Short mmCIF file of C-alpha atoms in Angstrom, two decimals:
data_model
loop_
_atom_site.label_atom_id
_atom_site.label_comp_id
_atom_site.label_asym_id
_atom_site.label_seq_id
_atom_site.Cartn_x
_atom_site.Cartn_y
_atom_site.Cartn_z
CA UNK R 59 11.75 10.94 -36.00
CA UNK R 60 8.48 9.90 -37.65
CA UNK R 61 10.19 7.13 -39.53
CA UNK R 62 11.41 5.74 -36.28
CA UNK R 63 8.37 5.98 -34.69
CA UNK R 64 7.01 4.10 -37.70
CA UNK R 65 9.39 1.03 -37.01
CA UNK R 66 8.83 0.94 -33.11
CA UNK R 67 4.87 0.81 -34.58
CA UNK R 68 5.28 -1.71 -36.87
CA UNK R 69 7.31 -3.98 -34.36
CA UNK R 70 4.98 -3.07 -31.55
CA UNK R 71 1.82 -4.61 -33.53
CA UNK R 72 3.58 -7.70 -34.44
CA UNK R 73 4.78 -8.03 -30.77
CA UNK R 74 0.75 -8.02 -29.85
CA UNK R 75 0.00 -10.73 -32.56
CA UNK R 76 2.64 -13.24 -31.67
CA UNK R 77 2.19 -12.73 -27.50
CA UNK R 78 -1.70 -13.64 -28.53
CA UNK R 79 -0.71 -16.55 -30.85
CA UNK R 80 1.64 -17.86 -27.70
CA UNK R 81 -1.18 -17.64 -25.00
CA UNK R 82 -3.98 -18.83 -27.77
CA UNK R 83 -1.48 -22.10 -27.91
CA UNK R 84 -1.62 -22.27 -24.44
CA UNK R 85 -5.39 -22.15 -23.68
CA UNK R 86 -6.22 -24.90 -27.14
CA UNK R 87 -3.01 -27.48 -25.26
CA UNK R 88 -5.45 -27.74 -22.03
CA UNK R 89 -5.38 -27.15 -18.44
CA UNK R 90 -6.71 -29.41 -15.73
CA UNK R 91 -10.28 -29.52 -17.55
CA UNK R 92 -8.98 -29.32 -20.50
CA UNK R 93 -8.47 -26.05 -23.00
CA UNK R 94 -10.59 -24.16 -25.62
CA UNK R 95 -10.53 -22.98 -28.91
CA UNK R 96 -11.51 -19.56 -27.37
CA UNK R 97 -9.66 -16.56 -29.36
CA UNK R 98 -9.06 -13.07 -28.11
CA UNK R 99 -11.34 -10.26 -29.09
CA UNK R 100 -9.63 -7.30 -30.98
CA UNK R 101 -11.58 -3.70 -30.06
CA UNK R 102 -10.20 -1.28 -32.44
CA UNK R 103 -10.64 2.19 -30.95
CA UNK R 104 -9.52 6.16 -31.55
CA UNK R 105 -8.36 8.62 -28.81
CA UNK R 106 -10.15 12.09 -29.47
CA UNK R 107 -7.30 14.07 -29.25
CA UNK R 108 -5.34 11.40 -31.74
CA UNK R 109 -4.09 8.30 -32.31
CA UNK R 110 -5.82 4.91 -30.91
CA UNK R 111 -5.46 1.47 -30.09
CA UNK R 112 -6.14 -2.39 -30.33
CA UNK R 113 -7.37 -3.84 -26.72
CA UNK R 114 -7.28 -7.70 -27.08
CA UNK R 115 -9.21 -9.49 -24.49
CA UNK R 116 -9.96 -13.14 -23.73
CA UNK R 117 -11.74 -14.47 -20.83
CA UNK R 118 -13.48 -17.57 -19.20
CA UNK R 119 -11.14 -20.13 -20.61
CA UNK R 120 -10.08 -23.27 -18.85
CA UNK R 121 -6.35 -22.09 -18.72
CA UNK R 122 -6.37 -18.87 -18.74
CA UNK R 123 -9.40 -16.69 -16.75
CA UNK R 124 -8.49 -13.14 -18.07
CA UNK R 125 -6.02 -11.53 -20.04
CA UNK R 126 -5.44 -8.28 -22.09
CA UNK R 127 -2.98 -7.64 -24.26
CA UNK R 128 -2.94 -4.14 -25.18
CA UNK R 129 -1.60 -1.74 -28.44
CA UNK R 130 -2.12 1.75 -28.45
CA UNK R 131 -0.32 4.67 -30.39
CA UNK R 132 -1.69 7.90 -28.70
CA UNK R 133 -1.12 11.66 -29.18
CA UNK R 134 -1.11 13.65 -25.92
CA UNK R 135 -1.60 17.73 -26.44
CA UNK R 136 -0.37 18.00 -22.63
CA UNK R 137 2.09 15.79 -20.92
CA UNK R 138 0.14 15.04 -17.04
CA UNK R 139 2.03 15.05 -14.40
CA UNK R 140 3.06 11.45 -13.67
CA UNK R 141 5.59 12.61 -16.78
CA UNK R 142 6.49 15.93 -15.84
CA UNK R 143 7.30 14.91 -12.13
CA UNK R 144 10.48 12.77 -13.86
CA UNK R 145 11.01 15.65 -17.23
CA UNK R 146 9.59 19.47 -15.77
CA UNK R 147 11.31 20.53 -18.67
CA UNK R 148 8.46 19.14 -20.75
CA UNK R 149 5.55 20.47 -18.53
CA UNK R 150 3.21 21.62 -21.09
CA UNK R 151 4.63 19.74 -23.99
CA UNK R 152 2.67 17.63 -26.34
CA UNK R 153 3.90 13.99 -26.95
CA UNK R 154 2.93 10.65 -28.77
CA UNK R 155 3.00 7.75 -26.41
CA UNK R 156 3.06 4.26 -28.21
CA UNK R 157 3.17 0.76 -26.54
CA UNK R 158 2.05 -2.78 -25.80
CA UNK R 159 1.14 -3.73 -22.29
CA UNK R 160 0.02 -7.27 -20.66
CA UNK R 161 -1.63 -9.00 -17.67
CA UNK R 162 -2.26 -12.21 -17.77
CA UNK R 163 -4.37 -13.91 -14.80
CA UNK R 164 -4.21 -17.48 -15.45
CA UNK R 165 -7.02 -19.87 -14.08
CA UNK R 166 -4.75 -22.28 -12.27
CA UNK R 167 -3.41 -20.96 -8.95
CA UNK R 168 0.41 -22.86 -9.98
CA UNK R 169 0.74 -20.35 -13.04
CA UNK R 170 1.50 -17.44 -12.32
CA UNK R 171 -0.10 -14.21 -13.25
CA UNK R 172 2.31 -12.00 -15.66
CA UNK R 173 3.13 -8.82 -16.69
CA UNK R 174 4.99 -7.01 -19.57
CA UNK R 175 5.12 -3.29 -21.43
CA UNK R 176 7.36 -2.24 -23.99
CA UNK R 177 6.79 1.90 -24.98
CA UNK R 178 8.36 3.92 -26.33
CA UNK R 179 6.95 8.10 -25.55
CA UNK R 180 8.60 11.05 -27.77
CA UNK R 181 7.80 14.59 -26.35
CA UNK R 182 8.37 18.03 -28.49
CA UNK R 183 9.58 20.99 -26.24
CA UNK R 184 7.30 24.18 -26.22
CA UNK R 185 10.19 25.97 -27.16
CA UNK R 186 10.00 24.13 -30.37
CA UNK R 187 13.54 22.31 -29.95
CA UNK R 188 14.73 18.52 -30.71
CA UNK R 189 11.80 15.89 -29.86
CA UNK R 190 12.86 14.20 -26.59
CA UNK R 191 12.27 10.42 -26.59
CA UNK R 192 12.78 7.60 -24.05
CA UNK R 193 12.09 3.73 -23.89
CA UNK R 194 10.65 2.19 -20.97
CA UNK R 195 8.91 -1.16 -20.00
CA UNK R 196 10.18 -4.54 -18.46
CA UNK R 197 8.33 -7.55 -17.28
CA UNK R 198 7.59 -9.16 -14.19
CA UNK R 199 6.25 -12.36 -12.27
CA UNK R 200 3.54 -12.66 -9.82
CA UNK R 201 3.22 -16.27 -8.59
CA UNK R 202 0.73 -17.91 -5.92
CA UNK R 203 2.60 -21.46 -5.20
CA UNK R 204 6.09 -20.69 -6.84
CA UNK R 205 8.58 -23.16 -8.03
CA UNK R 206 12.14 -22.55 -7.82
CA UNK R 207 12.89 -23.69 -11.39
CA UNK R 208 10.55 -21.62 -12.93
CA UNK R 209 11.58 -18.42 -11.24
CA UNK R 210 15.07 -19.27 -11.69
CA UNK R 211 14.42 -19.81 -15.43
CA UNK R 212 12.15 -16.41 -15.56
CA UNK R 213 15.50 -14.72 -14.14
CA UNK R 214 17.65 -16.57 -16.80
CA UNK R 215 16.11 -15.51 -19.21
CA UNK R 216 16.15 -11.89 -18.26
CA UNK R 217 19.86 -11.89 -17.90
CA UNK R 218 20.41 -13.58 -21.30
CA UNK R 219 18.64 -10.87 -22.99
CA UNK R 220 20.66 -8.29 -21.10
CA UNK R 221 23.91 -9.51 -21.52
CA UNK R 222 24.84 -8.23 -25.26
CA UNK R 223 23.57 -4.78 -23.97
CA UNK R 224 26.43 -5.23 -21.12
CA UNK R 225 27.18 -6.88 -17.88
CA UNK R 226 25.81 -4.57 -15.63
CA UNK R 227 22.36 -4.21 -17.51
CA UNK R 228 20.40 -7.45 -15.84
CA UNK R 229 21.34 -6.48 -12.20
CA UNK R 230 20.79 -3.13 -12.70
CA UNK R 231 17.44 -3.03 -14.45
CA UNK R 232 16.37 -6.95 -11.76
CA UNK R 233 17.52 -4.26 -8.59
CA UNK R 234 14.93 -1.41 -10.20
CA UNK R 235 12.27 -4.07 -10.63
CA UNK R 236 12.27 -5.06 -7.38
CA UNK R 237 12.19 -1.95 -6.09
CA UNK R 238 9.77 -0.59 -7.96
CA UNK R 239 7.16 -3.55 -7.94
CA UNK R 240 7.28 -2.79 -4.22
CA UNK R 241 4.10 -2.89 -1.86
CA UNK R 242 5.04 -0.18 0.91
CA UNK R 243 2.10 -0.40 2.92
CA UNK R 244 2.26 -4.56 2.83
CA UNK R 245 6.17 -4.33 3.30
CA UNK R 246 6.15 -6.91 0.64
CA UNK R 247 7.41 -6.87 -3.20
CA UNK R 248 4.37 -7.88 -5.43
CA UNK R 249 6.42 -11.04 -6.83
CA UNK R 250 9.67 -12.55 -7.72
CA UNK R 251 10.58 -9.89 -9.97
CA UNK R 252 12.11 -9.72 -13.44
CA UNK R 253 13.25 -6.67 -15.21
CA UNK R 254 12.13 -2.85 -15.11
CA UNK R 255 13.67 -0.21 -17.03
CA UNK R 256 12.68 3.67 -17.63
CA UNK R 257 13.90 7.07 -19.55
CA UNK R 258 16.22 4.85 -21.42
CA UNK R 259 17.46 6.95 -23.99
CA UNK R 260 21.24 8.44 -25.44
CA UNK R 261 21.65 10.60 -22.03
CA UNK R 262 20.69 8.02 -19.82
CA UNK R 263 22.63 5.03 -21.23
CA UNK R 264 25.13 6.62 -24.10
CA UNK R 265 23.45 4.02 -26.49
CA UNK R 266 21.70 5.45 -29.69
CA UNK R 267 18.35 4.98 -30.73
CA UNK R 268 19.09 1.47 -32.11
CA UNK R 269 20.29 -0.09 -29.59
CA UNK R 270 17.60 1.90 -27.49
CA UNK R 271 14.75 -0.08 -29.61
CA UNK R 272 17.04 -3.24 -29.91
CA UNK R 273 16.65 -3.93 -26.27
CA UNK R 274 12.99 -3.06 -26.59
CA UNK R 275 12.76 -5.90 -28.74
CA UNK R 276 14.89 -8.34 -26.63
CA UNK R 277 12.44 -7.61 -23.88
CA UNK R 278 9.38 -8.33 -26.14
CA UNK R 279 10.64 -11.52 -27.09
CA UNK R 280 12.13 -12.56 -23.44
CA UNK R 281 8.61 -12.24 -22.13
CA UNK R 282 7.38 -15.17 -24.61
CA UNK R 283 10.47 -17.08 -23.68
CA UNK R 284 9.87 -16.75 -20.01
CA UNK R 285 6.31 -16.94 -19.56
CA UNK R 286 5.68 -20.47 -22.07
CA UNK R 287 7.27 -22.68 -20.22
CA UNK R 288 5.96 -22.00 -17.20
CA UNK R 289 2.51 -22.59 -18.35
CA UNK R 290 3.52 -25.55 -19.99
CA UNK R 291 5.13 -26.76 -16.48
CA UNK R 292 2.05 -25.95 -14.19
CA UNK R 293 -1.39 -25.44 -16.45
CA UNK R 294 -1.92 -29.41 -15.83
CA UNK R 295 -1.74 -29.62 -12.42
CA UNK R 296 -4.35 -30.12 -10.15
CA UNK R 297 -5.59 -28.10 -7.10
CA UNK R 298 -8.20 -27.63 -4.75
CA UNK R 299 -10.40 -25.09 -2.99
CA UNK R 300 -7.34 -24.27 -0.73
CA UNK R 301 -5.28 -23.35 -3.81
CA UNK R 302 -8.24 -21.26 -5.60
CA UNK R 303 -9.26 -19.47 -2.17
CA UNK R 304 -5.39 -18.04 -1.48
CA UNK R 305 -4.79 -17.40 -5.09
CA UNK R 306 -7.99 -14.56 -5.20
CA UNK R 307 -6.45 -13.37 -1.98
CA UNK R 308 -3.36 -13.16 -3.21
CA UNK R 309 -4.94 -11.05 -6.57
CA UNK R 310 -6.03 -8.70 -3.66
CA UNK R 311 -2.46 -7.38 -3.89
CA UNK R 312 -2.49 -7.18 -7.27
CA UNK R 313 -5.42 -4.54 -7.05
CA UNK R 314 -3.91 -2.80 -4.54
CA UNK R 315 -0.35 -2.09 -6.51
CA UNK R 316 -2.15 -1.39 -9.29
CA UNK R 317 -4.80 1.23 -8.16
CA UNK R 318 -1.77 2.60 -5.66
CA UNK R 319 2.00 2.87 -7.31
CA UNK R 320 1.56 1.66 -10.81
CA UNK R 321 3.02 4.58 -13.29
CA UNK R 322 1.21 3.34 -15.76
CA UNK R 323 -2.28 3.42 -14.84
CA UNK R 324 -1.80 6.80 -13.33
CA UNK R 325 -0.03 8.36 -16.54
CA UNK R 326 -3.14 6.11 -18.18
CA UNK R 327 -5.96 7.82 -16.20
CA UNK R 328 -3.68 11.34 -15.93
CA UNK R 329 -3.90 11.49 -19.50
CA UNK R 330 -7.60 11.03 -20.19
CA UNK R 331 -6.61 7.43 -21.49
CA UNK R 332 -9.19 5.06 -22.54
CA UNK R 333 -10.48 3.53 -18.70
CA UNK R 334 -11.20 -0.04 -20.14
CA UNK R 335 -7.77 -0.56 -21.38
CA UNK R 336 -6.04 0.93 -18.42
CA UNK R 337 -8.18 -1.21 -15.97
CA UNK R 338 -8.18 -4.46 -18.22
CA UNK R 339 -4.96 -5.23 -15.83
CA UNK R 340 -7.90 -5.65 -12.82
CA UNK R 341 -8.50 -10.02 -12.50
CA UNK R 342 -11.84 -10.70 -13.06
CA UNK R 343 -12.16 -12.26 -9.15
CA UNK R 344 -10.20 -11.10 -6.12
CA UNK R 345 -10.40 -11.25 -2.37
CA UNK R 346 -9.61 -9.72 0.77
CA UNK R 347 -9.53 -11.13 4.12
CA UNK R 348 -9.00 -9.56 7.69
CA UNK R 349 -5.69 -10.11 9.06
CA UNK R 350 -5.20 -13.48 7.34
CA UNK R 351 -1.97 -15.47 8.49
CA UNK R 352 -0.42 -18.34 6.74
CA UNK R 353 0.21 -21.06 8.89
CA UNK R 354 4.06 -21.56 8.95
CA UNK R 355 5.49 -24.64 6.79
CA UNK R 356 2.88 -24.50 4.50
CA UNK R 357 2.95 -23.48 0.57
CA UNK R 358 1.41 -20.06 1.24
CA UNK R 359 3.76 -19.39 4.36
CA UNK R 360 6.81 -20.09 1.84
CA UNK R 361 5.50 -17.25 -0.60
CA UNK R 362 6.22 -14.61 1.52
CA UNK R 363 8.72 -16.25 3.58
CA UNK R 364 11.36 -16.85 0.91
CA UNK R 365 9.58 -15.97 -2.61
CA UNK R 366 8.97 -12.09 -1.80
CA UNK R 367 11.93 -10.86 -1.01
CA UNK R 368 14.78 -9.90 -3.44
CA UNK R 369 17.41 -12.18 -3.92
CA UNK R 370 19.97 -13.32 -6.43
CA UNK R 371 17.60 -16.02 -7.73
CA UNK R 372 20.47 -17.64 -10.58
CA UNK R 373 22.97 -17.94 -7.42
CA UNK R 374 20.43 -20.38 -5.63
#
Protein backbone atom coordinates (compact mmCIF):
# COMPACT_ATOMS: atom_id res chain seq x y z
CA UNK A 1 0.00 0.00 0.00
CA UNK A 2 2.73 2.53 0.78
CA UNK A 3 3.75 2.70 -2.83
CA UNK A 4 0.24 3.64 -3.73
CA UNK A 5 -0.07 6.01 -1.25
CA UNK A 6 3.18 7.42 -2.64
CA UNK A 7 1.55 8.01 -6.18
CA UNK A 8 -1.85 9.49 -4.84
CA UNK A 9 1.01 11.93 -2.92
CA UNK A 10 2.90 12.73 -5.66
CA UNK A 11 -0.25 13.51 -7.90
CA UNK A 12 -1.94 15.26 -5.03
CA UNK A 13 1.05 17.96 -4.78
CA UNK A 14 1.13 18.57 -8.40
CA UNK A 15 -2.72 18.92 -8.38
CA UNK A 16 -2.05 21.95 -5.65
CA UNK A 17 0.67 23.58 -7.94
CA UNK A 18 -1.23 23.66 -11.18
CA UNK A 19 -4.89 24.74 -9.38
CA UNK A 20 -2.49 27.78 -7.96
CA UNK A 21 -0.81 28.42 -11.36
CA UNK A 22 -4.64 28.51 -12.91
CA UNK A 23 -6.06 31.02 -10.28
CA UNK A 24 -2.48 33.03 -10.20
CA UNK A 25 -3.38 33.45 -14.20
CA UNK A 26 -6.54 34.59 -13.29
CA UNK A 27 -5.82 37.32 -10.69
CA UNK A 28 -2.37 38.82 -13.17
CA UNK A 29 -5.41 38.82 -16.53
CA UNK A 30 -7.47 41.54 -14.34
CA UNK A 31 -10.80 42.04 -12.97
CA UNK A 32 -12.87 45.19 -13.09
CA UNK A 33 -9.83 47.27 -11.48
CA UNK A 34 -7.60 45.46 -12.94
CA UNK A 35 -5.38 42.24 -11.51
CA UNK A 36 -2.10 41.76 -9.52
CA UNK A 37 0.95 40.05 -9.59
CA UNK A 38 -0.01 38.85 -6.02
CA UNK A 39 1.21 35.03 -5.48
CA UNK A 40 -0.07 32.60 -2.91
CA UNK A 41 1.77 32.05 0.30
CA UNK A 42 2.95 28.38 0.94
CA UNK A 43 2.94 27.56 5.05
CA UNK A 44 4.69 24.36 5.35
CA UNK A 45 3.57 22.72 8.60
CA UNK A 46 3.81 19.13 10.69
CA UNK A 47 0.90 17.40 12.55
CA UNK A 48 2.29 16.15 16.05
CA UNK A 49 1.06 12.90 15.83
CA UNK A 50 2.54 12.68 11.97
CA UNK A 51 2.51 13.73 8.75
CA UNK A 52 1.78 17.57 7.68
CA UNK A 53 0.80 19.84 5.13
CA UNK A 54 1.17 22.84 2.62
CA UNK A 55 -1.74 25.62 3.28
CA UNK A 56 -1.56 28.04 0.26
CA UNK A 57 -3.26 31.27 0.83
CA UNK A 58 -3.79 34.44 -1.22
CA UNK A 59 -5.83 37.33 -0.32
CA UNK A 60 -6.76 41.04 -1.11
CA UNK A 61 -6.42 40.76 -4.83
CA UNK A 62 -8.53 42.60 -7.33
CA UNK A 63 -10.04 39.26 -8.70
CA UNK A 64 -9.92 37.11 -6.30
CA UNK A 65 -10.56 38.27 -2.29
CA UNK A 66 -9.58 34.92 -0.57
CA UNK A 67 -8.65 31.60 -1.43
CA UNK A 68 -6.88 28.47 0.07
CA UNK A 69 -5.79 25.77 -1.56
CA UNK A 70 -4.85 23.16 0.76
CA UNK A 71 -2.28 19.75 0.83
CA UNK A 72 -1.98 17.78 3.73
CA UNK A 73 -0.79 14.05 4.27
CA UNK A 74 -1.75 13.29 7.97
CA UNK A 75 -1.42 10.25 10.28
CA UNK A 76 -4.38 9.77 12.64
CA UNK A 77 -3.60 7.24 15.82
CA UNK A 78 -7.58 7.21 16.31
CA UNK A 79 -10.15 7.44 13.63
CA UNK A 80 -13.02 10.32 15.33
CA UNK A 81 -16.19 9.69 14.90
CA UNK A 82 -17.35 11.59 11.79
CA UNK A 83 -15.40 8.24 10.26
CA UNK A 84 -16.52 5.64 12.43
CA UNK A 85 -20.29 6.73 12.19
CA UNK A 86 -19.95 5.50 8.18
CA UNK A 87 -16.96 2.32 9.07
CA UNK A 88 -17.66 1.13 13.17
CA UNK A 89 -15.61 -1.54 12.11
CA UNK A 90 -12.64 0.82 12.27
CA UNK A 91 -13.55 2.53 15.64
CA UNK A 92 -10.27 2.71 17.22
CA UNK A 93 -8.17 2.22 14.16
CA UNK A 94 -5.32 4.37 13.16
CA UNK A 95 -5.31 5.79 9.54
CA UNK A 96 -3.35 8.22 7.16
CA UNK A 97 -5.64 10.74 5.61
CA UNK A 98 -4.10 12.57 2.49
CA UNK A 99 -5.79 15.27 0.28
CA UNK A 100 -6.14 18.62 -1.46
CA UNK A 101 -9.07 20.81 -0.64
CA UNK A 102 -10.25 24.40 -2.14
CA UNK A 103 -12.44 27.49 -1.59
CA UNK A 104 -12.19 30.05 -3.61
CA UNK A 105 -14.19 33.44 -2.78
CA UNK A 106 -13.74 35.55 -5.70
CA UNK A 107 -14.01 39.46 -5.38
CA UNK A 108 -16.61 39.97 -8.06
CA UNK A 109 -20.16 39.04 -6.99
CA UNK A 110 -20.70 37.39 -11.03
CA UNK A 111 -17.93 34.67 -10.20
CA UNK A 112 -18.80 32.39 -8.31
CA UNK A 113 -17.25 31.08 -5.19
CA UNK A 114 -15.87 27.30 -5.68
CA UNK A 115 -15.15 24.33 -4.11
CA UNK A 116 -13.13 21.06 -4.69
CA UNK A 117 -11.36 17.99 -2.52
CA UNK A 118 -9.81 15.04 -3.81
CA UNK A 119 -8.57 12.41 -0.66
CA UNK A 120 -7.86 9.61 -0.49
CA UNK A 121 -7.93 7.99 3.68
CA UNK A 122 -6.42 4.29 4.26
CA UNK A 123 -7.33 2.84 7.76
CA UNK A 124 -5.48 -0.42 9.37
CA UNK A 125 -7.93 -2.65 11.44
CA UNK A 126 -7.00 -3.20 15.21
CA UNK A 127 -7.17 -6.65 14.52
CA UNK A 128 -4.19 -6.13 12.39
CA UNK A 129 -5.97 -7.26 8.99
CA UNK A 130 -5.82 -5.74 5.24
CA UNK A 131 -5.57 -1.73 5.32
CA UNK A 132 -9.04 -0.47 4.31
CA UNK A 133 -8.92 2.48 1.86
CA UNK A 134 -11.54 4.69 0.15
CA UNK A 135 -11.54 7.80 -2.25
CA UNK A 136 -13.73 10.60 -1.71
CA UNK A 137 -14.07 14.31 -2.87
CA UNK A 138 -16.06 16.10 -5.74
CA UNK A 139 -16.53 19.71 -6.51
CA UNK A 140 -19.15 22.11 -6.41
CA UNK A 141 -20.51 25.70 -7.44
CA UNK A 142 -21.76 28.43 -5.33
CA UNK A 143 -22.87 31.40 -7.48
CA UNK A 144 -24.45 34.93 -6.44
CA UNK A 145 -25.91 36.20 -10.02
CA UNK A 146 -25.71 32.83 -12.04
CA UNK A 147 -25.62 32.43 -15.72
CA UNK A 148 -27.14 29.62 -17.39
CA UNK A 149 -24.16 28.92 -19.67
CA UNK A 150 -21.79 28.75 -17.11
CA UNK A 151 -23.66 26.34 -14.91
CA UNK A 152 -24.58 24.36 -17.80
CA UNK A 153 -20.89 24.19 -18.83
CA UNK A 154 -19.82 23.45 -14.95
CA UNK A 155 -22.36 20.37 -15.36
CA UNK A 156 -20.76 19.42 -18.78
CA UNK A 157 -17.92 19.14 -17.70
CA UNK A 158 -18.71 16.94 -14.79
CA UNK A 159 -20.45 14.45 -16.96
CA UNK A 160 -17.56 14.31 -19.47
CA UNK A 161 -15.25 13.27 -16.85
CA UNK A 162 -17.69 10.64 -15.66
CA UNK A 163 -18.57 9.09 -18.66
CA UNK A 164 -15.43 6.61 -19.31
CA UNK A 165 -16.05 5.51 -15.62
CA UNK A 166 -19.78 4.58 -16.92
CA UNK A 167 -23.11 6.03 -17.73
CA UNK A 168 -24.61 6.03 -14.56
CA UNK A 169 -21.55 7.68 -12.68
CA UNK A 170 -22.44 11.65 -13.43
CA UNK A 171 -26.13 11.31 -12.30
CA UNK A 172 -25.37 9.31 -9.61
CA UNK A 173 -22.48 11.11 -7.97
CA UNK A 174 -24.67 15.18 -9.48
CA UNK A 175 -27.96 13.42 -7.32
CA UNK A 176 -25.42 12.89 -4.07
CA UNK A 177 -24.09 16.40 -4.53
CA UNK A 178 -27.12 17.92 -4.37
CA UNK A 179 -28.19 16.23 -1.66
CA UNK A 180 -25.51 16.51 0.32
CA UNK A 181 -24.62 20.31 -0.27
CA UNK A 182 -28.08 20.70 1.23
CA UNK A 183 -29.06 23.60 3.75
CA UNK A 184 -31.91 21.86 5.94
CA UNK A 185 -32.66 24.58 8.13
CA UNK A 186 -32.75 27.23 4.92
CA UNK A 187 -34.66 24.49 2.82
CA UNK A 188 -32.27 25.54 0.20
CA UNK A 189 -29.19 23.61 -1.60
CA UNK A 190 -26.00 25.81 -1.09
CA UNK A 191 -25.58 26.13 -5.07
CA UNK A 192 -26.03 24.66 -8.43
CA UNK A 193 -24.21 21.65 -7.63
CA UNK A 194 -21.57 19.56 -9.39
CA UNK A 195 -20.29 16.26 -8.30
CA UNK A 196 -19.85 14.50 -4.76
CA UNK A 197 -18.59 11.16 -4.26
CA UNK A 198 -17.55 9.08 -0.94
CA UNK A 199 -16.15 5.45 0.31
CA UNK A 200 -15.35 4.84 -3.28
CA UNK A 201 -13.38 1.89 -3.18
CA UNK A 202 -13.44 -2.11 -4.78
CA UNK A 203 -16.69 -2.95 -2.50
CA UNK A 204 -18.44 0.03 -3.22
CA UNK A 205 -17.95 0.32 -7.01
CA UNK A 206 -16.20 -3.25 -8.15
CA UNK A 207 -13.43 -0.96 -9.70
CA UNK A 208 -9.77 -1.56 -8.45
CA UNK A 209 -7.55 0.80 -7.03
CA UNK A 210 -6.64 2.28 -10.47
CA UNK A 211 -9.47 3.16 -11.66
CA UNK A 212 -10.35 4.25 -7.96
CA UNK A 213 -7.35 6.99 -8.27
CA UNK A 214 -8.03 7.44 -12.10
CA UNK A 215 -11.27 9.14 -11.38
CA UNK A 216 -9.57 11.01 -8.58
CA UNK A 217 -7.57 12.50 -11.13
CA UNK A 218 -10.40 13.22 -13.67
CA UNK A 219 -11.99 15.15 -10.87
CA UNK A 220 -8.75 17.16 -10.15
CA UNK A 221 -8.44 18.18 -13.55
CA UNK A 222 -12.42 18.80 -14.24
CA UNK A 223 -12.29 21.37 -11.48
CA UNK A 224 -9.60 23.53 -13.58
CA UNK A 225 -11.68 22.92 -16.64
CA UNK A 226 -14.84 24.08 -15.03
CA UNK A 227 -13.92 26.80 -12.86
CA UNK A 228 -11.46 28.94 -15.78
CA UNK A 229 -13.83 29.80 -17.88
CA UNK A 230 -16.10 31.06 -15.75
CA UNK A 231 -13.75 33.54 -14.39
CA UNK A 232 -12.70 34.39 -17.66
CA UNK A 233 -16.59 35.02 -18.58
CA UNK A 234 -17.52 37.21 -15.47
CA UNK A 235 -14.11 38.66 -13.61
CA UNK A 236 -14.59 41.85 -16.05
CA UNK A 237 -17.82 42.76 -15.39
CA UNK A 238 -18.95 45.51 -13.54
CA UNK A 239 -21.24 45.83 -10.44
CA UNK A 240 -22.41 47.94 -7.86
CA UNK A 241 -23.14 48.23 -4.15
CA UNK A 242 -26.36 46.15 -4.79
CA UNK A 243 -24.26 43.29 -6.22
CA UNK A 244 -21.43 43.48 -3.34
CA UNK A 245 -24.17 43.89 -0.45
CA UNK A 246 -26.24 40.43 -1.57
CA UNK A 247 -23.11 38.64 -2.45
CA UNK A 248 -21.72 38.92 1.59
CA UNK A 249 -25.25 37.90 2.40
CA UNK A 250 -25.27 35.29 0.33
CA UNK A 251 -21.50 34.09 1.94
CA UNK A 252 -23.72 34.04 5.15
CA UNK A 253 -24.82 30.62 3.88
CA UNK A 254 -21.68 29.61 3.13
CA UNK A 255 -20.70 29.94 6.94
CA UNK A 256 -23.54 28.38 7.99
CA UNK A 257 -23.05 24.92 5.80
CA UNK A 258 -19.78 24.96 6.67
CA UNK A 259 -19.74 25.34 10.54
CA UNK A 260 -23.17 22.98 10.38
CA UNK A 261 -23.06 19.75 7.82
CA UNK A 262 -19.70 19.94 6.23
CA UNK A 263 -17.87 16.32 6.83
CA UNK A 264 -14.94 17.75 6.35
CA UNK A 265 -14.47 20.37 8.80
CA UNK A 266 -15.95 18.16 11.41
CA UNK A 267 -13.61 15.04 10.62
CA UNK A 268 -10.97 18.28 10.41
CA UNK A 269 -11.69 19.61 13.94
CA UNK A 270 -12.71 15.74 15.23
CA UNK A 271 -9.32 14.84 14.49
CA UNK A 272 -7.29 17.54 16.24
CA UNK A 273 -6.56 18.92 12.60
CA UNK A 274 -4.68 22.02 12.13
CA UNK A 275 -7.78 24.96 12.84
CA UNK A 276 -6.28 27.47 10.24
CA UNK A 277 -6.44 25.11 7.41
CA UNK A 278 -9.80 23.69 8.27
CA UNK A 279 -11.31 27.26 8.66
CA UNK A 280 -9.32 28.85 5.64
CA UNK A 281 -12.78 27.75 3.75
CA UNK A 282 -14.45 30.87 6.06
CA UNK A 283 -14.65 34.30 3.27
CA UNK A 284 -12.87 36.93 4.66
CA UNK A 285 -16.42 39.23 4.76
CA UNK A 286 -19.93 37.89 5.26
CA UNK A 287 -23.33 39.12 6.28
CA UNK A 288 -26.49 38.38 7.80
CA UNK A 289 -29.65 40.15 7.62
CA UNK A 290 -33.11 39.68 9.44
CA UNK A 291 -35.65 38.11 7.37
CA UNK A 292 -34.34 39.57 4.10
CA UNK A 293 -36.68 38.97 0.96
CA UNK A 294 -35.73 39.35 -2.60
CA UNK A 295 -38.03 41.31 -4.41
CA UNK A 296 -39.56 38.99 -7.12
CA UNK A 297 -38.19 39.50 -10.87
CA UNK A 298 -35.08 40.61 -9.79
CA UNK A 299 -31.44 38.83 -10.16
CA UNK A 300 -31.38 37.79 -6.49
CA UNK A 301 -35.15 36.54 -6.58
CA UNK A 302 -33.99 34.22 -9.66
CA UNK A 303 -31.16 32.58 -7.42
CA UNK A 304 -33.32 30.87 -5.32
CA UNK A 305 -36.21 30.78 -7.50
CA UNK A 306 -34.76 28.64 -10.30
CA UNK A 307 -30.81 28.36 -9.51
CA UNK A 308 -31.22 26.40 -6.05
CA UNK A 309 -33.04 23.73 -6.72
CA UNK A 310 -31.84 20.47 -8.42
CA UNK A 311 -32.46 20.04 -11.85
CA UNK A 312 -31.14 18.37 -14.96
CA UNK A 313 -29.11 21.48 -15.86
CA UNK A 314 -27.61 19.82 -19.59
CA UNK A 315 -31.49 19.12 -20.49
CA UNK A 316 -32.25 22.99 -20.25
Amino acid sequence: MDTQIARVREFLLNLQDNIIKALEHQEQTGGVDGGSETKFIADIWERPEGGGGRSCVFSGGQVIEKAGVMFSHIHINQMPASATTRHPQLAGAKAQALGVSLVIHPKNPYVPTSHANVRLFVATPTDGGEPIWWFGGGFDLTPFYPSLDDVKHWHKVAYELCQPFGDDIYDKYKTWCDEYFYLKHRGECRGVGGLFYDDVNTASTGWDFETCFAFMQAVGQGYIDGIVPIFENNKHRAYGERERHFQLYRRGRYVEYNLVYDRGTLFGLQSNGRTESILVSMPPLAAWEYRYEPTAGTPEFELTDFYLKPKDWLAL
